[in-house]
Short mmCIF file of C-alpha atoms in Angstrom, two decimals:
data_model
loop_
_atom_site.label_atom_id
_atom_site.label_comp_id
_atom_site.label_asym_id
_atom_site.label_seq_id
_atom_site.Cartn_x
_atom_site.Cartn_y
_atom_site.Cartn_z
CA MET Q 1 -23.21 -47.89 119.17
CA LEU Q 2 -26.68 -49.11 120.43
CA ASP Q 3 -28.26 -48.33 123.45
CA CYS Q 4 -29.48 -51.20 125.00
CA PRO Q 5 -32.97 -51.54 126.70
CA PRO Q 6 -32.23 -50.91 130.88
CA THR Q 7 -33.36 -54.60 131.89
CA CYS Q 8 -31.95 -56.48 128.79
CA SER Q 9 -27.96 -57.54 128.17
CA CYS Q 10 -27.10 -56.62 124.53
CA SER Q 11 -23.89 -57.64 122.51
CA GLN Q 12 -23.35 -56.98 118.44
CA THR Q 13 -25.44 -59.95 117.50
CA GLU Q 14 -27.94 -60.80 120.43
CA ILE Q 15 -30.29 -58.95 122.60
CA TYR Q 16 -31.68 -60.83 125.12
CA CYS Q 17 -34.13 -60.11 128.28
CA ASN Q 18 -35.06 -62.25 130.61
CA LYS Q 19 -36.21 -60.20 133.70
CA SER Q 20 -39.23 -59.08 134.59
CA ASP Q 21 -40.66 -55.82 132.63
CA ASN Q 22 -44.06 -54.25 132.53
CA GLY Q 23 -42.90 -52.32 128.99
CA ARG Q 24 -45.77 -52.33 126.55
CA PHE Q 25 -43.90 -52.18 123.62
CA PHE Q 26 -40.73 -54.52 122.19
CA PRO Q 27 -37.47 -53.39 123.03
CA LEU Q 28 -36.25 -51.27 120.60
CA LEU Q 29 -32.49 -50.29 120.03
CA ALA Q 30 -31.59 -46.27 120.47
CA LEU Q 31 -28.79 -45.16 118.54
CA GLN Q 32 -26.10 -43.75 121.15
CA ASP Q 33 -24.68 -40.26 121.34
CA THR Q 34 -20.91 -41.00 120.89
CA GLY Q 35 -20.01 -37.19 120.10
CA ASN Q 36 -18.76 -37.56 116.93
CA ASN Q 37 -19.98 -34.55 114.81
CA GLY Q 38 -20.75 -34.90 110.95
CA THR Q 39 -20.20 -38.78 111.46
CA SER Q 40 -22.96 -40.88 109.63
CA VAL Q 41 -23.85 -43.71 111.13
CA ASP Q 42 -25.60 -46.78 108.92
CA ILE Q 43 -28.24 -47.56 111.51
CA ALA Q 44 -30.10 -50.51 109.44
CA GLU Q 45 -26.48 -52.20 109.16
CA LEU Q 46 -26.29 -52.22 112.97
CA PHE Q 47 -29.47 -53.77 113.37
CA LYS Q 48 -29.56 -55.92 110.93
CA ASN Q 49 -26.23 -57.57 112.52
CA ILE Q 50 -29.28 -59.04 115.33
CA THR Q 51 -29.41 -62.43 114.98
CA SER Q 52 -31.28 -63.69 118.24
CA ILE Q 53 -33.87 -61.97 120.00
CA HIS Q 54 -34.32 -63.43 123.77
CA ILE Q 55 -37.92 -61.81 125.77
CA GLU Q 56 -39.56 -63.82 128.66
CA ASN Q 57 -41.33 -62.80 131.40
CA TRP Q 58 -42.84 -59.13 129.79
CA THR Q 59 -46.40 -59.07 131.39
CA GLY Q 60 -47.04 -55.93 129.30
CA LEU Q 61 -46.12 -56.87 125.75
CA GLN Q 62 -49.50 -58.22 124.49
CA THR Q 63 -49.19 -57.56 120.95
CA LEU Q 64 -46.37 -57.66 118.49
CA ARG Q 65 -47.16 -55.20 115.60
CA ASP Q 66 -45.80 -54.89 112.27
CA VAL Q 67 -43.20 -52.49 113.11
CA ASP Q 68 -41.80 -54.16 115.88
CA MET Q 69 -39.68 -56.44 113.64
CA GLU Q 70 -39.29 -54.58 110.93
CA LEU Q 71 -35.40 -53.48 111.47
CA TYR Q 72 -34.39 -56.91 112.51
CA THR Q 73 -33.95 -57.98 109.29
CA GLY Q 74 -30.77 -60.63 109.50
CA LEU Q 75 -33.13 -62.19 112.86
CA GLN Q 76 -32.40 -66.23 112.53
CA ARG Q 77 -34.03 -66.71 116.28
CA LEU Q 78 -36.88 -65.03 118.21
CA THR Q 79 -38.07 -66.20 121.32
CA ILE Q 80 -41.27 -64.52 123.57
CA MET Q 81 -42.67 -66.72 126.38
CA ASN Q 82 -44.38 -66.34 129.47
CA CYS Q 83 -45.54 -62.71 128.30
CA ASN Q 84 -48.94 -61.84 127.96
CA LEU Q 85 -48.47 -62.29 124.45
CA TRP Q 86 -52.25 -62.86 122.39
CA VAL Q 87 -52.33 -60.59 119.58
CA ILE Q 88 -49.65 -60.86 116.51
CA GLN Q 89 -50.53 -59.08 113.45
CA ALA Q 90 -50.06 -60.61 110.26
CA ARG Q 91 -47.23 -59.22 108.19
CA ALA Q 92 -45.26 -59.00 112.34
CA PHE Q 93 -42.37 -61.22 110.48
CA ALA Q 94 -43.20 -59.49 106.74
CA GLN Q 95 -39.10 -58.17 107.37
CA ASN Q 96 -37.70 -61.40 109.03
CA PRO Q 97 -36.73 -63.82 105.86
CA HIS Q 98 -33.99 -65.41 107.69
CA LEU Q 99 -35.61 -66.53 110.68
CA ARG Q 100 -35.72 -70.34 111.50
CA TYR Q 101 -36.14 -70.51 114.75
CA ILE Q 102 -39.90 -69.16 116.79
CA ASN Q 103 -40.70 -69.83 120.24
CA LEU Q 104 -44.10 -68.42 121.98
CA SER Q 105 -44.50 -70.94 124.62
CA LYS Q 106 -46.67 -70.23 127.72
CA ASN Q 107 -48.52 -67.08 126.39
CA PRO Q 108 -51.90 -66.67 126.37
CA LEU Q 109 -52.56 -67.17 122.17
CA THR Q 110 -56.22 -68.30 121.73
CA THR Q 111 -55.68 -68.35 117.41
CA LEU Q 112 -52.60 -68.15 115.58
CA SER Q 113 -53.01 -67.88 110.99
CA TRP Q 114 -50.43 -69.73 109.03
CA GLN Q 115 -50.50 -67.01 106.80
CA LEU Q 116 -47.87 -65.53 109.23
CA PHE Q 117 -45.14 -68.51 108.39
CA GLN Q 118 -46.09 -69.07 104.99
CA HIS Q 119 -42.47 -67.09 103.48
CA LEU Q 120 -40.74 -68.42 106.25
CA GLN Q 121 -38.53 -71.96 105.97
CA LEU Q 122 -39.14 -72.67 109.69
CA SER Q 123 -37.19 -75.80 111.21
CA GLU Q 124 -38.66 -75.48 114.77
CA LEU Q 125 -42.11 -73.15 116.09
CA ARG Q 126 -42.22 -74.31 119.32
CA LEU Q 127 -45.86 -73.53 121.36
CA ASP Q 128 -45.76 -75.33 124.48
CA GLY Q 129 -48.34 -74.48 126.54
CA VAL Q 130 -50.39 -72.48 125.07
CA VAL Q 131 -54.24 -73.22 124.89
CA PHE Q 132 -55.58 -72.54 121.67
CA ASP Q 133 -59.56 -72.49 121.04
CA CYS Q 134 -60.58 -75.70 119.04
CA GLY Q 135 -62.16 -73.90 116.04
CA CYS Q 136 -61.39 -74.17 111.66
CA ASP Q 137 -58.92 -71.35 112.27
CA ILE Q 138 -56.25 -73.56 114.36
CA ARG Q 139 -56.68 -76.89 111.64
CA TRP Q 140 -53.55 -75.83 109.85
CA ILE Q 141 -51.39 -76.65 112.95
CA GLN Q 142 -53.06 -80.05 113.59
CA LEU Q 143 -51.99 -80.84 110.21
CA TRP Q 144 -48.64 -79.59 110.33
CA GLN Q 145 -48.82 -81.87 113.01
CA GLN Q 146 -49.48 -84.83 111.58
CA ARG Q 147 -47.12 -84.22 108.41
CA GLY Q 148 -44.22 -83.57 111.19
CA GLU Q 149 -43.77 -80.20 110.07
CA ALA Q 150 -41.18 -77.65 112.31
CA GLY Q 151 -41.23 -80.02 115.21
CA LEU Q 152 -44.99 -79.82 115.78
CA HIS Q 153 -45.17 -83.32 115.89
CA THR Q 154 -42.07 -83.72 118.93
CA GLN Q 155 -44.95 -80.88 121.08
CA GLN Q 156 -48.17 -81.62 123.23
CA LEU Q 157 -50.46 -79.34 122.02
CA TYR Q 158 -53.45 -78.40 123.47
CA CYS Q 159 -57.42 -76.57 122.48
CA LYS Q 160 -60.18 -75.60 124.48
CA ASP Q 161 -63.54 -76.97 123.35
CA GLY Q 162 -65.68 -74.99 125.86
CA ALA Q 163 -65.19 -75.57 129.25
CA SER Q 164 -63.08 -79.12 127.99
CA LYS Q 165 -59.64 -79.24 126.95
CA ILE Q 166 -58.62 -82.15 124.81
CA ARG Q 167 -55.64 -82.82 122.83
CA LEU Q 168 -55.17 -80.78 119.11
CA GLN Q 169 -54.29 -84.26 117.38
CA ASN Q 170 -58.08 -85.47 118.35
CA MET Q 171 -59.38 -82.32 117.29
CA TYR Q 172 -62.57 -82.41 114.44
CA ILE Q 173 -64.22 -80.17 112.81
CA ASP Q 174 -66.33 -80.35 109.91
CA ASN Q 175 -66.01 -78.63 106.21
CA CYS Q 176 -62.90 -77.52 107.18
CA ASP Q 177 -59.96 -78.45 104.96
CA LEU Q 178 -57.61 -77.78 102.63
CA PRO Q 179 -59.18 -76.11 99.63
CA GLU Q 180 -58.85 -78.39 95.99
CA ILE Q 181 -57.74 -76.83 92.70
CA SER Q 182 -58.15 -76.92 89.17
CA VAL Q 183 -56.89 -75.57 85.86
CA SER Q 184 -57.71 -75.40 82.72
CA HIS Q 185 -54.60 -76.19 81.38
CA SER Q 186 -51.06 -78.43 81.39
CA SER Q 187 -49.34 -75.79 79.29
CA VAL Q 188 -50.59 -73.39 76.49
CA LEU Q 189 -48.38 -73.22 72.99
CA VAL Q 190 -48.91 -69.27 71.74
CA LEU Q 191 -47.45 -67.43 69.06
CA GLU Q 192 -45.91 -64.21 70.04
CA GLY Q 193 -48.25 -61.80 69.70
CA ASP Q 194 -51.14 -63.74 70.35
CA ASN Q 195 -54.31 -63.33 72.74
CA VAL Q 196 -55.01 -66.23 75.51
CA THR Q 197 -57.42 -66.91 78.11
CA VAL Q 198 -57.14 -69.83 80.73
CA SER Q 199 -58.82 -70.42 83.72
CA CYS Q 200 -58.70 -71.47 87.40
CA ASN Q 201 -61.32 -72.96 89.76
CA GLY Q 202 -60.58 -73.72 93.88
CA SER Q 203 -63.16 -75.22 95.31
CA GLY Q 204 -63.69 -75.89 99.60
CA SER Q 205 -64.92 -75.36 103.34
CA PRO Q 206 -64.65 -72.44 104.29
CA LEU Q 207 -64.98 -71.04 100.38
CA PRO Q 208 -61.23 -70.06 99.31
CA GLU Q 209 -59.50 -67.18 97.81
CA VAL Q 210 -58.45 -67.62 94.55
CA ASP Q 211 -55.92 -65.66 92.34
CA TRP Q 212 -53.03 -66.12 89.86
CA THR Q 213 -49.94 -64.90 90.60
CA VAL Q 214 -48.56 -62.42 87.79
CA SER Q 215 -46.03 -60.43 89.27
CA GLY Q 216 -42.91 -60.37 87.08
CA LEU Q 217 -45.38 -60.88 83.87
CA HIS Q 218 -44.26 -58.51 81.07
CA SER Q 219 -47.86 -59.11 79.18
CA ILE Q 220 -50.34 -57.54 79.49
CA ASN Q 221 -53.05 -59.16 81.93
CA THR Q 222 -56.65 -58.72 83.00
CA HIS Q 223 -58.57 -60.79 85.57
CA LEU Q 224 -62.22 -62.03 85.66
CA SER Q 225 -63.50 -63.56 89.06
CA ASN Q 226 -66.57 -65.62 89.59
CA VAL Q 227 -68.08 -67.06 92.75
CA TYR Q 228 -70.38 -70.38 92.27
CA TRP Q 229 -72.13 -70.61 95.83
CA PRO Q 230 -71.34 -72.76 98.39
CA ASN Q 231 -68.22 -73.48 97.56
CA ILE Q 232 -66.74 -72.75 93.67
CA HIS Q 233 -64.41 -69.55 93.20
CA SER Q 234 -63.39 -69.41 90.07
CA ILE Q 235 -61.48 -66.65 88.26
CA ASN Q 236 -59.95 -66.26 84.18
CA LEU Q 237 -57.05 -64.72 83.21
CA THR Q 238 -56.47 -63.37 79.74
CA LEU Q 239 -53.10 -62.38 78.44
CA PHE Q 240 -53.10 -59.70 75.54
CA ASN Q 241 -50.16 -58.95 72.89
CA ILE Q 242 -48.21 -62.09 74.35
CA SER Q 243 -44.23 -61.17 74.55
CA ARG Q 244 -41.52 -63.50 74.64
CA ASP Q 245 -39.95 -62.54 77.16
CA ASP Q 246 -42.78 -64.51 78.46
CA ASN Q 247 -41.21 -67.90 77.37
CA ASN Q 248 -41.72 -70.60 80.02
CA PHE Q 249 -43.25 -68.03 82.35
CA GLN Q 250 -45.08 -70.52 85.04
CA LEU Q 251 -48.94 -69.37 85.30
CA THR Q 252 -49.47 -70.44 89.36
CA CYS Q 253 -53.12 -70.13 90.98
CA ILE Q 254 -53.52 -70.16 94.48
CA ALA Q 255 -56.52 -70.77 96.49
CA GLU Q 256 -56.10 -70.13 100.45
CA ASN Q 257 -58.76 -70.47 103.14
CA VAL Q 258 -58.00 -70.57 106.92
CA VAL Q 259 -56.83 -74.07 106.64
CA GLY Q 260 -53.47 -73.39 104.27
CA MET Q 261 -52.90 -73.07 100.62
CA THR Q 262 -52.89 -75.47 97.41
CA ASN Q 263 -51.72 -73.95 94.20
CA SER Q 264 -51.58 -75.43 90.66
CA SER Q 265 -48.98 -73.90 87.55
CA ILE Q 266 -49.76 -73.58 83.72
CA GLN Q 267 -46.22 -73.26 81.41
CA LEU Q 268 -46.85 -70.63 79.03
CA ASN Q 269 -44.67 -71.64 75.72
CA VAL Q 270 -44.30 -68.83 73.84
CA GLN Q 271 -42.65 -69.36 70.17
CA PHE Q 272 -41.11 -66.86 67.83
CA PRO Q 273 -38.05 -66.77 65.45
CA PRO Q 274 -34.30 -66.31 66.31
CA VAL Q 275 -32.15 -63.57 66.82
CA ILE Q 276 -28.69 -63.68 67.40
CA LEU Q 277 -28.51 -61.34 70.01
CA ARG Q 278 -24.35 -61.78 70.22
CA LEU Q 279 -21.52 -62.91 68.09
CA ALA Q 280 -17.95 -61.76 69.21
CA GLU Q 281 -14.79 -61.83 67.69
CA PRO Q 282 -12.39 -64.35 68.42
CA GLU Q 283 -10.67 -64.90 71.87
CA GLN Q 284 -8.06 -66.97 72.93
CA ARG Q 285 -9.47 -69.15 75.64
CA HIS Q 286 -8.09 -72.65 75.96
CA ASP Q 287 -8.78 -72.82 72.53
CA THR Q 288 -9.88 -69.91 70.31
CA CYS Q 289 -13.50 -69.45 70.89
CA ILE Q 290 -16.09 -67.15 68.20
CA GLU Q 291 -18.74 -66.36 71.35
CA PHE Q 292 -22.30 -66.55 70.09
CA THR Q 293 -25.82 -65.69 72.20
CA VAL Q 294 -28.91 -66.92 70.45
CA ARG Q 295 -32.26 -66.92 71.18
CA GLY Q 296 -35.37 -68.30 69.88
CA TYR Q 297 -38.54 -70.27 70.19
CA PRO Q 298 -38.51 -73.76 69.16
CA HIS Q 299 -34.96 -73.77 69.43
CA PRO Q 300 -33.33 -72.78 66.06
CA LYS Q 301 -31.09 -74.71 64.07
CA LEU Q 302 -27.26 -73.11 64.12
CA ARG Q 303 -25.46 -73.67 60.73
CA TRP Q 304 -21.66 -72.18 60.19
CA PHE Q 305 -20.25 -70.41 56.95
CA HIS Q 306 -16.31 -69.54 56.28
CA GLU Q 307 -16.33 -67.26 53.30
CA GLN Q 308 -19.88 -68.43 52.52
CA LYS Q 309 -18.76 -72.15 52.50
CA GLU Q 310 -20.74 -73.94 55.29
CA ILE Q 311 -18.49 -75.57 57.98
CA VAL Q 312 -18.38 -79.01 58.03
CA GLU Q 313 -17.32 -79.69 62.04
CA ASN Q 314 -14.34 -81.82 62.80
CA GLU Q 315 -12.13 -82.65 65.57
CA TYR Q 316 -10.52 -78.82 64.93
CA ILE Q 317 -13.28 -76.43 64.49
CA ARG Q 318 -16.13 -77.74 66.64
CA THR Q 319 -19.56 -75.98 68.30
CA GLU Q 320 -19.87 -76.05 72.07
CA MET Q 321 -23.07 -74.32 73.41
CA ASP Q 322 -25.74 -74.88 76.59
CA PHE Q 323 -29.27 -74.52 76.70
CA TYR Q 324 -31.28 -72.20 78.47
CA GLN Q 325 -35.04 -71.17 78.11
CA ASP Q 326 -35.43 -69.99 74.98
CA TYR Q 327 -31.43 -69.14 74.99
CA LEU Q 328 -28.31 -71.17 73.27
CA GLU Q 329 -25.57 -69.73 74.70
CA GLY Q 330 -21.57 -71.06 73.51
CA CYS Q 331 -18.77 -71.00 71.41
CA LEU Q 332 -17.78 -71.45 67.53
CA THR Q 333 -14.18 -73.49 68.69
CA PHE Q 334 -11.05 -73.59 66.82
CA GLN Q 335 -8.21 -76.02 67.94
CA ASN Q 336 -4.88 -74.62 66.78
CA PRO Q 337 -6.36 -72.41 64.04
CA THR Q 338 -3.40 -70.67 61.66
CA HIS Q 339 -3.86 -67.84 58.51
CA ILE Q 340 -6.28 -70.54 56.66
CA ASN Q 341 -8.80 -69.86 59.02
CA ASN Q 342 -8.59 -66.41 58.42
CA GLY Q 343 -11.67 -65.05 56.93
CA ASN Q 344 -15.45 -63.36 57.41
CA TYR Q 345 -17.76 -66.53 59.15
CA THR Q 346 -21.56 -65.99 59.39
CA LEU Q 347 -23.70 -68.15 61.84
CA GLU Q 348 -26.81 -69.03 60.24
CA ALA Q 349 -29.80 -69.78 63.20
CA SER Q 350 -33.54 -71.05 61.64
CA ASN Q 351 -36.68 -72.11 63.51
CA SER Q 352 -40.18 -73.09 62.20
CA LEU Q 353 -41.03 -68.92 61.68
CA GLY Q 354 -37.80 -67.63 60.45
CA THR Q 355 -34.46 -67.56 59.89
CA VAL Q 356 -31.51 -65.04 60.49
CA ASN Q 357 -27.79 -64.32 59.52
CA LYS Q 358 -25.33 -62.57 61.13
CA THR Q 359 -21.24 -62.27 59.94
CA VAL Q 360 -18.05 -61.17 62.19
CA TYR Q 361 -14.45 -61.06 61.11
CA GLY Q 362 -12.39 -63.65 62.57
CA HIS Q 363 -8.28 -63.23 62.45
CA PHE Q 364 -6.48 -65.92 63.86
CA LEU Q 365 -2.57 -65.23 62.45
CA ILE Q 366 -1.01 -63.03 59.89
CA ALA Q 367 -0.37 -65.31 56.67
CA PRO Q 368 3.39 -65.72 55.51
CA ASP Q 369 5.42 -63.66 53.53
CA LEU Q 370 6.01 -65.52 50.57
CA ASN Q 371 7.71 -62.75 47.85
CA ASP Q 372 11.03 -64.42 48.64
CA ASP Q 373 10.18 -68.18 47.29
CA VAL Q 374 8.45 -66.64 44.19
CA PRO Q 375 10.03 -64.56 41.23
CA SER Q 376 8.64 -61.24 40.86
CA PRO Q 377 6.92 -60.84 37.38
CA PRO Q 378 8.73 -59.46 34.62
CA SER Q 379 8.63 -55.46 33.76
CA ASP Q 380 7.43 -53.75 30.92
CA GLY Q 381 11.16 -52.89 30.25
CA ASP Q 382 12.16 -56.57 30.56
CA ALA Q 383 10.05 -58.50 28.39
CA GLY Q 384 11.60 -59.36 25.61
CA ARG Q 385 15.00 -60.13 27.73
CA PRO Q 386 13.95 -64.06 28.19
CA ASP Q 387 13.34 -64.94 24.23
CA GLU Q 388 16.52 -62.50 23.41
CA ASP Q 389 18.82 -64.95 26.34
CA THR Q 390 17.29 -67.89 24.88
CA PHE Q 391 17.98 -66.76 21.25
CA GLY Q 392 21.53 -66.55 22.34
CA VAL Q 393 22.28 -69.91 24.48
CA SER Q 394 20.90 -71.66 20.81
CA ILE Q 395 23.89 -69.52 18.90
CA ALA Q 396 26.47 -70.33 21.64
CA VAL Q 397 25.15 -74.03 22.34
CA GLY Q 398 25.39 -74.42 18.01
CA LEU Q 399 28.77 -72.90 17.40
CA ALA Q 400 29.91 -75.28 20.41
CA GLY Q 401 27.86 -78.40 18.37
CA PHE Q 402 29.69 -77.49 14.93
CA ALA Q 403 32.73 -76.88 16.51
CA CYS Q 404 32.57 -80.24 18.11
CA VAL Q 405 31.63 -81.43 14.79
CA LEU Q 406 34.68 -79.94 13.47
CA LEU Q 407 36.95 -81.13 15.44
CA LEU Q 408 36.17 -84.97 15.25
CA VAL Q 409 35.79 -84.53 11.41
CA LEU Q 410 39.72 -82.99 11.67
CA PHE Q 411 40.05 -86.32 13.79
CA VAL Q 412 39.30 -88.64 11.39
CA LEU Q 413 41.41 -86.75 8.10
CA ILE Q 414 44.36 -86.78 10.69
CA ASN Q 415 43.95 -90.14 11.62
CA LYS Q 416 43.32 -91.41 8.04
CA TYR Q 417 46.25 -89.79 6.34
CA GLY Q 418 48.69 -89.60 9.05
CA ARG Q 419 48.30 -93.45 8.70
CA ARG Q 420 49.24 -93.11 4.91
CA SER Q 421 51.82 -90.94 4.86
CA LYS Q 422 54.54 -90.68 1.99
CA PHE Q 423 56.87 -92.51 4.85
CA GLY Q 424 55.50 -95.58 6.14
CA MET Q 425 57.27 -96.95 9.35
CA LYS Q 426 58.06 -100.17 11.13
CA GLY Q 427 60.14 -100.83 14.33
CA PRO Q 428 62.97 -98.43 14.02
CA VAL Q 429 63.57 -98.66 10.31
CA ALA Q 430 61.62 -96.24 7.96
CA VAL Q 431 61.29 -97.28 4.30
CA ILE Q 432 60.19 -94.28 1.67
CA SER Q 433 57.06 -95.28 -0.22
CA GLY Q 434 55.26 -92.71 -2.52
CA GLU Q 435 52.29 -92.55 -4.61
CA GLU Q 436 53.91 -89.98 -6.78
CA ASP Q 437 56.37 -90.16 -9.52
CA SER Q 438 59.41 -88.40 -8.25
CA ALA Q 439 63.14 -89.66 -7.94
CA SER Q 440 63.56 -87.56 -4.80
CA PRO Q 441 60.74 -87.98 -2.19
CA LEU Q 442 62.40 -85.74 0.63
CA HIS Q 443 61.85 -83.05 -2.01
CA HIS Q 444 58.36 -83.11 -1.24
CA VAL Q 445 58.12 -83.32 2.15
CA ASN Q 446 55.92 -80.93 3.96
CA HIS Q 447 54.71 -80.37 0.69
CA GLY Q 448 58.11 -78.92 -1.14
CA ILE Q 449 58.13 -76.01 0.93
CA ILE Q 450 61.03 -77.46 3.13
CA THR Q 451 64.23 -79.65 2.19
CA PRO Q 452 66.65 -81.74 4.08
CA CYS Q 453 69.15 -78.66 4.34
CA THR Q 454 66.89 -76.86 6.19
CA LEU Q 455 65.06 -79.00 8.57
CA ASP Q 456 65.92 -77.68 11.84
CA ALA Q 457 66.04 -81.66 13.28
CA GLY Q 458 68.64 -83.85 13.97
CA PRO Q 459 70.87 -86.03 11.48
CA ASP Q 460 68.40 -89.23 11.37
CA ALA Q 461 65.17 -87.90 11.21
CA VAL Q 462 62.81 -85.69 8.77
CA VAL Q 463 59.87 -83.81 9.35
CA ILE Q 464 56.90 -84.83 7.45
CA GLY Q 465 53.90 -82.04 8.68
CA MET Q 466 54.86 -81.92 12.21
CA THR Q 467 56.10 -84.64 13.19
CA ARG Q 468 59.82 -85.69 13.57
CA ILE Q 469 60.13 -89.37 11.96
CA PRO Q 470 63.75 -91.35 12.27
CA VAL Q 471 65.17 -92.33 8.61
CA VAL Q 472 68.25 -94.35 7.83
CA GLU Q 473 69.26 -92.14 4.92
CA ASN Q 474 71.10 -94.02 1.90
CA PRO Q 475 73.75 -92.27 0.42
CA GLN Q 476 72.82 -92.80 -3.17
CA TYR Q 477 70.00 -90.55 -2.46
CA PHE Q 478 72.08 -87.91 -0.66
CA ARG Q 479 75.80 -88.56 -2.15
CA HIS Q 480 75.52 -84.66 -3.82
CA GLY Q 481 76.64 -83.29 -0.27
CA HIS Q 482 72.79 -82.96 0.33
CA ASN Q 483 73.60 -83.92 3.92
CA CYS Q 484 75.03 -80.78 5.08
CA ASN Q 485 76.10 -81.74 8.68
CA LYS Q 486 78.57 -84.88 7.88
CA PRO Q 487 80.11 -86.61 4.87
CA ALA Q 488 78.57 -89.38 3.30
CA THR Q 489 78.31 -92.31 4.74
CA LEU Q 490 77.58 -95.93 4.18
CA VAL Q 491 74.52 -97.97 4.32
CA GLN Q 492 74.18 -99.20 7.72
CA HIS Q 493 73.08 -103.08 7.75
CA ILE Q 494 69.25 -103.69 7.68
CA LYS Q 495 67.61 -106.92 8.95
CA ARG Q 496 65.94 -108.53 6.10
CA ARG Q 497 63.12 -108.84 8.00
CA ASP Q 498 62.41 -104.81 9.06
CA ILE Q 499 62.48 -104.38 4.58
CA ILE Q 500 58.86 -104.77 2.88
CA LEU Q 501 58.52 -103.96 -0.58
CA LYS Q 502 55.70 -101.72 -1.16
CA ARG Q 503 56.22 -101.38 -5.30
CA GLU Q 504 58.67 -101.04 -7.32
CA LEU Q 505 59.81 -97.76 -8.60
CA GLY Q 506 61.36 -98.49 -11.52
CA GLU Q 507 64.80 -97.25 -11.26
CA GLY Q 508 67.45 -96.83 -8.47
#
């Protein structure tokens, strides 16, 4: 906790002092002893929380020093009203960048410098009841009032010209204006490592101070100043061994006097060959991305290669990138990549000063195992088996064909000779027809091996080959008892139409 000054009321965010006080110094909060030994308190954080300070009727407060406000780094509103304040030191608000409202009304200020407020974004500056000395030092207030800045156009401001008091807007001061400025170039284009000199001239009355702001510049630099009386101030800036880190740097020249400040800038463009700062392995995002960062000026042209073959961009593979000064940042983007996309990816960046490339391996999916679908090659021990199997198949086919031909021939022979048998058939009667000279053709049935008595057949049948043929016996041929099973019988009646004369036999 912080101790509040006796004539003030305080909260965690505000100090309010509206009682009369003869104190000469700005109210400073003091650290309160809480009895917690060994506990460290961040005093700076406690002061930073104060956003508003109001001081009124402090007759002893005549000077606002540089150190008075430096702890209140979070301060946004400051009121010092109806005090005896007549001096504000040049850096009084240097540590209060968040100040937006300042009220200095009813103080015996005779002059005020614009440089107190140059780094602030003031929304309102109250100067009611302040009577300045007319002169060039307050010309800036008149200009702000004319432009309507910081709410000054809504206030009735006055200045003292000798014994008379006039409105500030009616003040006229000769040879008191904003400085004018000119620079030798609007931009310069140089190669990395070169040297270059630029110049700036500031003119005006009062004679302005002129300088180049080089904060943040990496290249070695020197300044050479020349004054040409009565109203020109010139300064040359020389850069040595220019660094690529100074590409797009704004070289700003400032000319300022008591009336105000003007400035002008030169853009420094440094050309250098490309360099690939980053090339990452594929990363799964919304789509799969090979992220890259390339730097170069002029902006390099990018080409992509997959396994040394240039990629033609399409809806599935494309480059997406953004430009930031001399940086190119982006992705080679893949939509639903497969194992076919696996492999080395090379990025080539080139401009008029050189070419550079870098390679990264991209693995997206594991290739499928095709061993089950593709037959394995034969081993050395099995190298002769296909020929052997083919030879065996050929023999089998040949034998089968031979068997088919043989069966066909047998069928034809049986069909041919079976129809021209010794015993022709016509209806139910068989008439013996032979081509051999024999009186007993049945003795030659089945090539003479069997006789009618040995046939295991029916009484009215004869066997030729493996075929049983029914016959009508003629008793004149079998009268000597060749029929073993029944006595001789007469020839049964045979119709004439069933008898066909083949040829004459000669006897019988």
